[in-house]
Each structure stands twice: as C-alpha cells, then as structure tokens.
C-alpha cells in the first residue's frame, strides 16, 4: 500500500474517531415533566428541558393550563428560556399569554445586578441578585428576592427547610427535601437528591394547585 494511500486511511480513521467520540461523549438533554392539578383534577403541564453548554446550561420552560370555572374558560401559556453560566444566571427571556393578556420581557445580568424590561413590564434595574420564580432548581431556596415569571413583578420571600421526607408519586416512594416559602409568594416545595423539583403546592383563588413531576425516579 502506498504511503499516500496509508496517509489517507489514517486521516479518515482519525476523523471517524473524533466524530464517534463527539457523538458518544455528548450529553443528552434532560427533561423534567410535570402535570398541573387544580383540586386534584389535571389542568395542564409544565416541561423543563435542560441543555448543557460548554460553560453552563440552558433551560427552556413551557407551561400550559386550561381551567373551567363555572361558565368561563381560562387559558395560560408560558415560554421561558434561562441561560446559566457556572451556576450563575446571565439572562432570562419570557413570553406569556395570560388568558389573552400578553407579556414579553428580557432580563440580563451582570453579577448580582440585572435589567429587565419588555411588553407589559416596566424597565427596572436592581442589584439584589433576584431570580425569576424558577422553582425547578433547589438553590432558589436560598433567595430572599425573586420576581414573577409573568410580568417580572418583584417578590420578597423567606424559605425554611423542614425535615427530609419522601413523596409518593404514581405509587413510587421518592426521597425528598421539603421547604416552605412564605412572604409575597407562598409555596410548599419538594426536591429530589439531585436538587431538581419534584412537587410544588400552593393556593390560587381558593383552589389547591399542584405541580407534580411525573417522570421522577
């Protein structure tokens, strides 16, 4: 076999090996699937898709609910993209249709400071390291300043950890850590051993609302 042919074969093998390693080394997206319930009845879903980047993670969140109250139908749709670098939030882009009322805004961060503005959202600058109410991450429980994912309205909260417990989801017992959030936002929160949300419960207009992760292990 000629030296030129050998060189071509070696180059092809090297390219194939690189492509193979890249394909098999790439980490697949992680998806957290939640069902939304009102007084025990299903009314929608929330999906969190987590994609790793070279220096962080991108989270895309979609929420959809439809509720019948007496003779009225209420619809809610929300899309949000969060960009994280080394566990620090660097930007949030959100669009919401809250039963016909549209909101669209962008928040951009530099350290603890951020600027947020958009449709239905007055421009605001803060340096309080607030995050949106992005409950899929357990480390939000360390925050005292948050803001709405709909219209970016600011919230002051406090969070207390209770005893570790377990949740039963679809007849499966799953170890969980329970927190109680109070203040401008009231939530019960349960997280798994990886710090991902298993369940959140709260009251809205007198109804019990639950977001329950249906693919938890």
PDB file of C-alpha atoms in Angstrom:
ATOM      1  CA  UNK A   1       0.000   0.000   0.000  1.00  0.00           C
ATOM      2  CA  UNK A   2       1.437   3.404  -0.973  1.00  0.00           C
ATOM      3  CA  UNK A   3       2.451   5.978   1.623  1.00  0.00           C
ATOM      4  CA  UNK A   4      -0.128   8.416   0.176  1.00  0.00           C
ATOM      5  CA  UNK A   5      -2.909   5.834   0.491  1.00  0.00           C
ATOM      6  CA  UNK A   6      -1.833   4.954   4.025  1.00  0.00           C
ATOM      7  CA  UNK A   7      -1.932   8.635   4.953  1.00  0.00           C
ATOM      8  CA  UNK A   8      -5.446   8.963   3.563  1.00  0.00           C
ATOM      9  CA  UNK A   9      -6.657   5.943   5.512  1.00  0.00           C
ATOM     10  CA  UNK A  10      -5.090   7.266   8.720  1.00  0.00           C
ATOM     11  CA  UNK A  11      -6.737  10.664   8.236  1.00  0.00           C
ATOM     12  CA  UNK A  12     -10.131   9.066   7.598  1.00  0.00           C
ATOM     13  CA  UNK A  13      -9.769   6.903  10.715  1.00  0.00           C
ATOM     14  CA  UNK A  14      -8.834   9.936  12.803  1.00  0.00           C
ATOM     15  CA  UNK A  15     -11.873  11.884  11.558  1.00  0.00           C
ATOM     16  CA  UNK A  16     -14.160   8.932  12.250  1.00  0.00           C
ATOM     17  CA  UNK A  17     -12.733   8.500  15.752  1.00  0.00           C
ATOM     18  CA  UNK A  18     -13.256  12.180  16.505  1.00  0.00           C
ATOM     19  CA  UNK A  19     -16.841  12.094  15.263  1.00  0.00           C
ATOM     20  CA  UNK A  20     -17.556   8.890  17.200  1.00  0.00           C
ATOM     21  CA  UNK A  21     -16.136  10.320  20.411  1.00  0.00           C
ATOM     22  CA  UNK A  22     -18.118  13.524  19.928  1.00  0.00           C
ATOM     23  CA  UNK A  23     -21.355  11.697  19.312  1.00  0.00           C
ATOM     24  CA  UNK A  24     -20.950   9.332  22.233  1.00  0.00           C
ATOM     25  CA  UNK A  25     -19.488  11.915  24.587  1.00  0.00           C
ATOM     26  CA  UNK A  26     -22.288  14.415  24.079  1.00  0.00           C
ATOM     27  CA  UNK A  27     -24.740  14.524  26.942  1.00  0.00           C
ATOM     28  CA  UNK A  28     -28.385  14.287  26.004  1.00  0.00           C
ATOM     29  CA  UNK A  29     -30.862  16.923  27.115  1.00  0.00           C
ATOM     30  CA  UNK A  30     -32.588  16.259  30.427  1.00  0.00           C
ATOM     31  CA  UNK A  31     -36.353  16.804  30.557  1.00  0.00           C
ATOM     32  CA  UNK A  32     -38.427  17.307  33.702  1.00  0.00           C
ATOM     33  CA  UNK A  33     -42.116  16.643  33.063  1.00  0.00           C
ATOM     34  CA  UNK A  34     -44.809  17.953  35.407  1.00  0.00           C
ATOM     35  CA  UNK A  35     -48.578  17.599  35.487  1.00  0.00           C
ATOM     36  CA  UNK A  36     -50.601  20.506  36.881  1.00  0.00           C
ATOM     37  CA  UNK A  37     -53.638  19.816  39.047  1.00  0.00           C
ATOM     38  CA  UNK A  38     -56.444  22.005  40.448  1.00  0.00           C
ATOM     39  CA  UNK A  39     -58.175  20.422  43.434  1.00  0.00           C
ATOM     40  CA  UNK A  40     -56.863  17.075  42.217  1.00  0.00           C
ATOM     41  CA  UNK A  41     -58.059  17.421  38.623  1.00  0.00           C
ATOM     42  CA  UNK A  42     -55.490  17.699  35.789  1.00  0.00           C
ATOM     43  CA  UNK A  43     -55.487  21.098  34.085  1.00  0.00           C
ATOM     44  CA  UNK A  44     -52.208  21.195  32.191  1.00  0.00           C
ATOM     45  CA  UNK A  45     -48.487  20.562  32.151  1.00  0.00           C
ATOM     46  CA  UNK A  46     -45.067  22.098  32.622  1.00  0.00           C
ATOM     47  CA  UNK A  47     -41.946  20.884  30.834  1.00  0.00           C
ATOM     48  CA  UNK A  48     -38.367  21.877  31.684  1.00  0.00           C
ATOM     49  CA  UNK A  49     -35.726  20.962  29.076  1.00  0.00           C
ATOM     50  CA  UNK A  50     -32.128  21.295  30.304  1.00  0.00           C
ATOM     51  CA  UNK A  51     -29.306  21.508  27.741  1.00  0.00           C
ATOM     52  CA  UNK A  52     -25.667  21.578  28.782  1.00  0.00           C
ATOM     53  CA  UNK A  53     -23.333  24.128  27.189  1.00  0.00           C
ATOM     54  CA  UNK A  54     -19.557  24.474  27.293  1.00  0.00           C
ATOM     55  CA  UNK A  55     -19.711  26.617  30.433  1.00  0.00           C
ATOM     56  CA  UNK A  56     -23.189  26.157  31.844  1.00  0.00           C
ATOM     57  CA  UNK A  57     -26.738  25.238  30.958  1.00  0.00           C
ATOM     58  CA  UNK A  58     -29.768  26.483  29.059  1.00  0.00           C
ATOM     59  CA  UNK A  59     -33.212  25.775  30.490  1.00  0.00           C
ATOM     60  CA  UNK A  60     -36.323  26.047  28.357  1.00  0.00           C
ATOM     61  CA  UNK A  61     -39.590  26.012  30.295  1.00  0.00           C
ATOM     62  CA  UNK A  62     -43.056  25.599  28.781  1.00  0.00           C
ATOM     63  CA  UNK A  63     -46.246  25.795  30.855  1.00  0.00           C
ATOM     64  CA  UNK A  64     -49.777  25.301  29.580  1.00  0.00           C
ATOM     65  CA  UNK A  65     -53.000  25.246  31.612  1.00  0.00           C
ATOM     66  CA  UNK A  66     -56.693  25.453  30.798  1.00  0.00           C
ATOM     67  CA  UNK A  67     -59.278  25.832  33.560  1.00  0.00           C
ATOM     68  CA  UNK A  68     -63.057  25.839  33.512  1.00  0.00           C
ATOM     69  CA  UNK A  69     -64.622  27.969  36.275  1.00  0.00           C
ATOM     70  CA  UNK A  70     -68.411  27.987  36.121  1.00  0.00           C
ATOM     71  CA  UNK A  71     -69.168  29.007  32.515  1.00  0.00           C
ATOM     72  CA  UNK A  72     -65.781  30.601  31.875  1.00  0.00           C
ATOM     73  CA  UNK A  73     -62.667  29.019  30.355  1.00  0.00           C
ATOM     74  CA  UNK A  74     -59.257  30.410  31.379  1.00  0.00           C
ATOM     75  CA  UNK A  75     -56.144  29.656  29.333  1.00  0.00           C
ATOM     76  CA  UNK A  76     -52.498  30.223  30.241  1.00  0.00           C
ATOM     77  CA  UNK A  77     -49.392  29.655  28.107  1.00  0.00           C
ATOM     78  CA  UNK A  78     -45.833  30.495  29.123  1.00  0.00           C
ATOM     79  CA  UNK A  79     -42.423  30.049  27.442  1.00  0.00           C
ATOM     80  CA  UNK A  80     -39.180  30.939  29.173  1.00  0.00           C
ATOM     81  CA  UNK A  81     -35.508  30.479  28.311  1.00  0.00           C
ATOM     82  CA  UNK A  82     -32.897  30.782  31.060  1.00  0.00           C
ATOM     83  CA  UNK A  83     -29.170  30.935  30.302  1.00  0.00           C
ATOM     84  CA  UNK A  84     -26.841  29.843  33.108  1.00  0.00           C
ATOM     85  CA  UNK A  85     -23.044  30.030  33.241  1.00  0.00           C
ATOM     86  CA  UNK A  86     -21.222  28.276  36.087  1.00  0.00           C
ATOM     87  CA  UNK A  87     -24.495  28.227  38.070  1.00  0.00           C
ATOM     88  CA  UNK A  88     -24.938  31.981  37.645  1.00  0.00           C
ATOM     89  CA  UNK A  89     -27.993  33.300  35.811  1.00  0.00           C
ATOM     90  CA  UNK A  90     -26.979  35.532  32.894  1.00  0.00           C
ATOM     91  CA  UNK A  91     -30.251  36.057  31.013  1.00  0.00           C
ATOM     92  CA  UNK A  92     -33.958  35.222  31.026  1.00  0.00           C
ATOM     93  CA  UNK A  93     -36.338  35.628  28.087  1.00  0.00           C
ATOM     94  CA  UNK A  94     -40.055  35.075  28.727  1.00  0.00           C
ATOM     95  CA  UNK A  95     -43.294  35.231  26.763  1.00  0.00           C
ATOM     96  CA  UNK A  96     -46.715  34.676  28.329  1.00  0.00           C
ATOM     97  CA  UNK A  97     -50.322  34.670  27.211  1.00  0.00           C
ATOM     98  CA  UNK A  98     -52.261  35.050  30.461  1.00  0.00           C
ATOM     99  CA  UNK A  99     -55.805  34.404  29.212  1.00  0.00           C
ATOM    100  CA  UNK A 100     -55.460  36.908  26.384  1.00  0.00           C
ATOM    101  CA  UNK A 101     -53.120  39.378  28.117  1.00  0.00           C
ATOM    102  CA  UNK A 102     -49.653  39.206  26.516  1.00  0.00           C
ATOM    103  CA  UNK A 103     -46.322  39.734  28.274  1.00  0.00           C
ATOM    104  CA  UNK A 104     -42.827  39.541  26.779  1.00  0.00           C
ATOM    105  CA  UNK A 105     -39.648  40.577  28.550  1.00  0.00           C
ATOM    106  CA  UNK A 106     -35.899  40.098  28.763  1.00  0.00           C
ATOM    107  CA  UNK A 107     -33.714  40.199  31.872  1.00  0.00           C
ATOM    108  CA  UNK A 108     -29.925  40.450  31.518  1.00  0.00           C
ATOM    109  CA  UNK A 109     -27.475  40.022  34.386  1.00  0.00           C
ATOM    110  CA  UNK A 110     -24.041  41.267  35.310  1.00  0.00           C
ATOM    111  CA  UNK A 111     -23.139  39.678  38.620  1.00  0.00           C
ATOM    112  CA  UNK A 112     -25.841  40.479  41.175  1.00  0.00           C
ATOM    113  CA  UNK A 113     -27.215  43.308  39.035  1.00  0.00           C
ATOM    114  CA  UNK A 114     -29.781  42.930  36.276  1.00  0.00           C
ATOM    115  CA  UNK A 115     -32.026  44.931  33.998  1.00  0.00           C
ATOM    116  CA  UNK A 116     -35.485  43.779  32.962  1.00  0.00           C
ATOM    117  CA  UNK A 117     -37.920  45.354  30.502  1.00  0.00           C
ATOM    118  CA  UNK A 118     -40.445  44.404  27.863  1.00  0.00           C
ATOM    119  CA  UNK A 119     -44.092  44.343  26.841  1.00  0.00           C
ATOM    120  CA  UNK A 120     -46.267  44.781  29.921  1.00  0.00           C
ATOM    121  CA  UNK A 121     -43.130  45.075  32.075  1.00  0.00           C
ATOM    122  CA  UNK A 122     -41.754  48.483  33.099  1.00  0.00           C
ATOM    123  CA  UNK A 123     -37.977  48.794  32.781  1.00  0.00           C
ATOM    124  CA  UNK A 124     -36.275  48.115  36.125  1.00  0.00           C
ATOM    125  CA  UNK A 125     -32.687  47.851  37.323  1.00  0.00           C
ATOM    126  CA  UNK A 126     -31.810  46.033  40.542  1.00  0.00           C
ATOM    127  CA  UNK A 127     -28.694  44.709  42.257  1.00  0.00           C
ATOM    128  CA  UNK A 128     -30.333  42.288  44.683  1.00  0.00           C
ATOM    129  CA  UNK A 129     -29.383  39.078  42.808  1.00  0.00           C
ATOM    130  CA  UNK A 130     -33.072  38.228  42.365  1.00  0.00           C
ATOM    131  CA  UNK A 131     -34.108  35.327  40.180  1.00  0.00           C
ATOM    132  CA  UNK A 132     -37.444  34.759  38.489  1.00  0.00           C
ATOM    133  CA  UNK A 133     -39.703  32.286  40.270  1.00  0.00           C
ATOM    134  CA  UNK A 134     -37.850  29.409  38.608  1.00  0.00           C
ATOM    135  CA  UNK A 135     -38.655  26.638  41.034  1.00  0.00           C
ATOM    136  CA  UNK A 136     -37.036  23.701  39.214  1.00  0.00           C
ATOM    137  CA  UNK A 137     -33.687  24.450  40.961  1.00  0.00           C
ATOM    138  CA  UNK A 138     -33.332  23.755  44.676  1.00  0.00           C
ATOM    139  CA  UNK A 139     -30.828  26.594  45.137  1.00  0.00           C
ATOM    140  CA  UNK A 140     -33.668  29.092  44.665  1.00  0.00           C
ATOM    141  CA  UNK A 141     -34.497  28.277  48.302  1.00  0.00           C
ATOM    142  CA  UNK A 142     -31.513  30.431  49.332  1.00  0.00           C
ATOM    143  CA  UNK A 143     -33.055  33.530  47.716  1.00  0.00           C
ATOM    144  CA  UNK A 144     -34.987  36.265  49.520  1.00  0.00           C
ATOM    145  CA  UNK A 145     -35.617  38.368  46.382  1.00  0.00           C
ATOM    146  CA  UNK A 146     -37.496  36.929  43.396  1.00  0.00           C
ATOM    147  CA  UNK A 147     -39.761  38.186  40.626  1.00  0.00           C
ATOM    148  CA  UNK A 148     -42.740  36.942  38.644  1.00  0.00           C
ATOM    149  CA  UNK A 149     -42.191  34.865  35.520  1.00  0.00           C
ATOM    150  CA  UNK A 150     -45.263  36.565  34.023  1.00  0.00           C
ATOM    151  CA  UNK A 151     -44.781  40.321  34.484  1.00  0.00           C
ATOM    152  CA  UNK A 152     -41.456  40.419  36.422  1.00  0.00           C
ATOM    153  CA  UNK A 153     -43.147  41.989  39.479  1.00  0.00           C
ATOM    154  CA  UNK A 154     -40.735  41.819  42.458  1.00  0.00           C
ATOM    155  CA  UNK A 155     -41.326  39.445  45.380  1.00  0.00           C
ATOM    156  CA  UNK A 156     -39.828  39.365  48.873  1.00  0.00           C
ATOM    157  CA  UNK A 157     -39.792  35.861  50.354  1.00  0.00           C
ATOM    158  CA  UNK A 158     -38.260  33.713  53.043  1.00  0.00           C
ATOM    159  CA  UNK A 159     -37.728  29.958  52.833  1.00  0.00           C
ATOM    160  CA  UNK A 160     -37.426  27.438  55.667  1.00  0.00           C
ATOM    161  CA  UNK A 161     -36.273  23.850  55.332  1.00  0.00           C
ATOM    162  CA  UNK A 162     -38.329  21.210  57.123  1.00  0.00           C
ATOM    163  CA  UNK A 163     -37.394  17.591  57.811  1.00  0.00           C
ATOM    164  CA  UNK A 164     -36.307  15.341  54.957  1.00  0.00           C
ATOM    165  CA  UNK A 165     -39.167  13.128  53.908  1.00  0.00           C
ATOM    166  CA  UNK A 166     -40.425  11.161  50.932  1.00  0.00           C
ATOM    167  CA  UNK A 167     -43.091  11.690  48.292  1.00  0.00           C
ATOM    168  CA  UNK A 168     -45.344   9.103  46.759  1.00  0.00           C
ATOM    169  CA  UNK A 169     -45.759   9.715  43.039  1.00  0.00           C
ATOM    170  CA  UNK A 170     -47.586   7.106  40.943  1.00  0.00           C
ATOM    171  CA  UNK A 171     -47.170   4.553  43.757  1.00  0.00           C
ATOM    172  CA  UNK A 172     -43.408   5.179  43.941  1.00  0.00           C
ATOM    173  CA  UNK A 173     -41.779   6.480  47.114  1.00  0.00           C
ATOM    174  CA  UNK A 174     -39.104   9.047  46.318  1.00  0.00           C
ATOM    175  CA  UNK A 175     -36.743  10.608  48.902  1.00  0.00           C
ATOM    176  CA  UNK A 176     -37.357  14.358  49.087  1.00  0.00           C
ATOM    177  CA  UNK A 177     -36.303  17.528  50.873  1.00  0.00           C
ATOM    178  CA  UNK A 178     -39.213  19.781  51.857  1.00  0.00           C
ATOM    179  CA  UNK A 179     -39.134  23.601  52.047  1.00  0.00           C
ATOM    180  CA  UNK A 180     -41.814  26.155  52.877  1.00  0.00           C
ATOM    181  CA  UNK A 181     -41.701  29.523  51.102  1.00  0.00           C
ATOM    182  CA  UNK A 182     -43.573  32.447  52.670  1.00  0.00           C
ATOM    183  CA  UNK A 183     -43.916  36.181  52.029  1.00  0.00           C
ATOM    184  CA  UNK A 184     -45.158  37.633  48.746  1.00  0.00           C
ATOM    185  CA  UNK A 185     -45.171  34.073  47.411  1.00  0.00           C
ATOM    186  CA  UNK A 186     -46.345  31.033  49.388  1.00  0.00           C
ATOM    187  CA  UNK A 187     -45.220  27.614  48.190  1.00  0.00           C
ATOM    188  CA  UNK A 188     -44.527  24.140  49.533  1.00  0.00           C
ATOM    189  CA  UNK A 189     -41.547  22.728  47.656  1.00  0.00           C
ATOM    190  CA  UNK A 190     -40.087  19.222  47.456  1.00  0.00           C
ATOM    191  CA  UNK A 191     -36.738  18.455  45.765  1.00  0.00           C
ATOM    192  CA  UNK A 192     -35.017  15.202  44.855  1.00  0.00           C
ATOM    193  CA  UNK A 193     -31.458  14.173  45.730  1.00  0.00           C
ATOM    194  CA  UNK A 194     -30.152  15.992  42.627  1.00  0.00           C
ATOM    195  CA  UNK A 195     -31.757  19.294  43.610  1.00  0.00           C
ATOM    196  CA  UNK A 196     -34.500  19.131  40.959  1.00  0.00           C
ATOM    197  CA  UNK A 197     -38.115  19.966  41.785  1.00  0.00           C
ATOM    198  CA  UNK A 198     -40.415  17.019  42.497  1.00  0.00           C
ATOM    199  CA  UNK A 199     -43.526  18.921  43.528  1.00  0.00           C
ATOM    200  CA  UNK A 200     -44.818  22.363  44.404  1.00  0.00           C
ATOM    201  CA  UNK A 201     -48.168  23.110  46.040  1.00  0.00           C
ATOM    202  CA  UNK A 202     -49.975  26.391  46.653  1.00  0.00           C
ATOM    203  CA  UNK A 203     -53.370  28.066  46.810  1.00  0.00           C
ATOM    204  CA  UNK A 204     -54.718  30.234  43.999  1.00  0.00           C
ATOM    205  CA  UNK A 205     -58.092  31.951  44.338  1.00  0.00           C
ATOM    206  CA  UNK A 206     -59.053  29.383  46.954  1.00  0.00           C
ATOM    207  CA  UNK A 207     -58.117  26.362  44.824  1.00  0.00           C
ATOM    208  CA  UNK A 208     -55.358  23.848  45.614  1.00  0.00           C
ATOM    209  CA  UNK A 209     -52.770  23.857  42.819  1.00  0.00           C
ATOM    210  CA  UNK A 210     -50.102  21.149  42.490  1.00  0.00           C
ATOM    211  CA  UNK A 211     -47.240  20.736  40.021  1.00  0.00           C
ATOM    212  CA  UNK A 212     -46.104  17.092  40.272  1.00  0.00           C
ATOM    213  CA  UNK A 213     -43.138  15.621  38.409  1.00  0.00           C
ATOM    214  CA  UNK A 214     -44.388  12.512  36.662  1.00  0.00           C
ATOM    215  CA  UNK A 215     -41.041  11.132  35.463  1.00  0.00           C
ATOM    216  CA  UNK A 216     -39.237  11.199  38.828  1.00  0.00           C
ATOM    217  CA  UNK A 217     -37.235   8.102  39.784  1.00  0.00           C
TER     218      UNK A 217
END
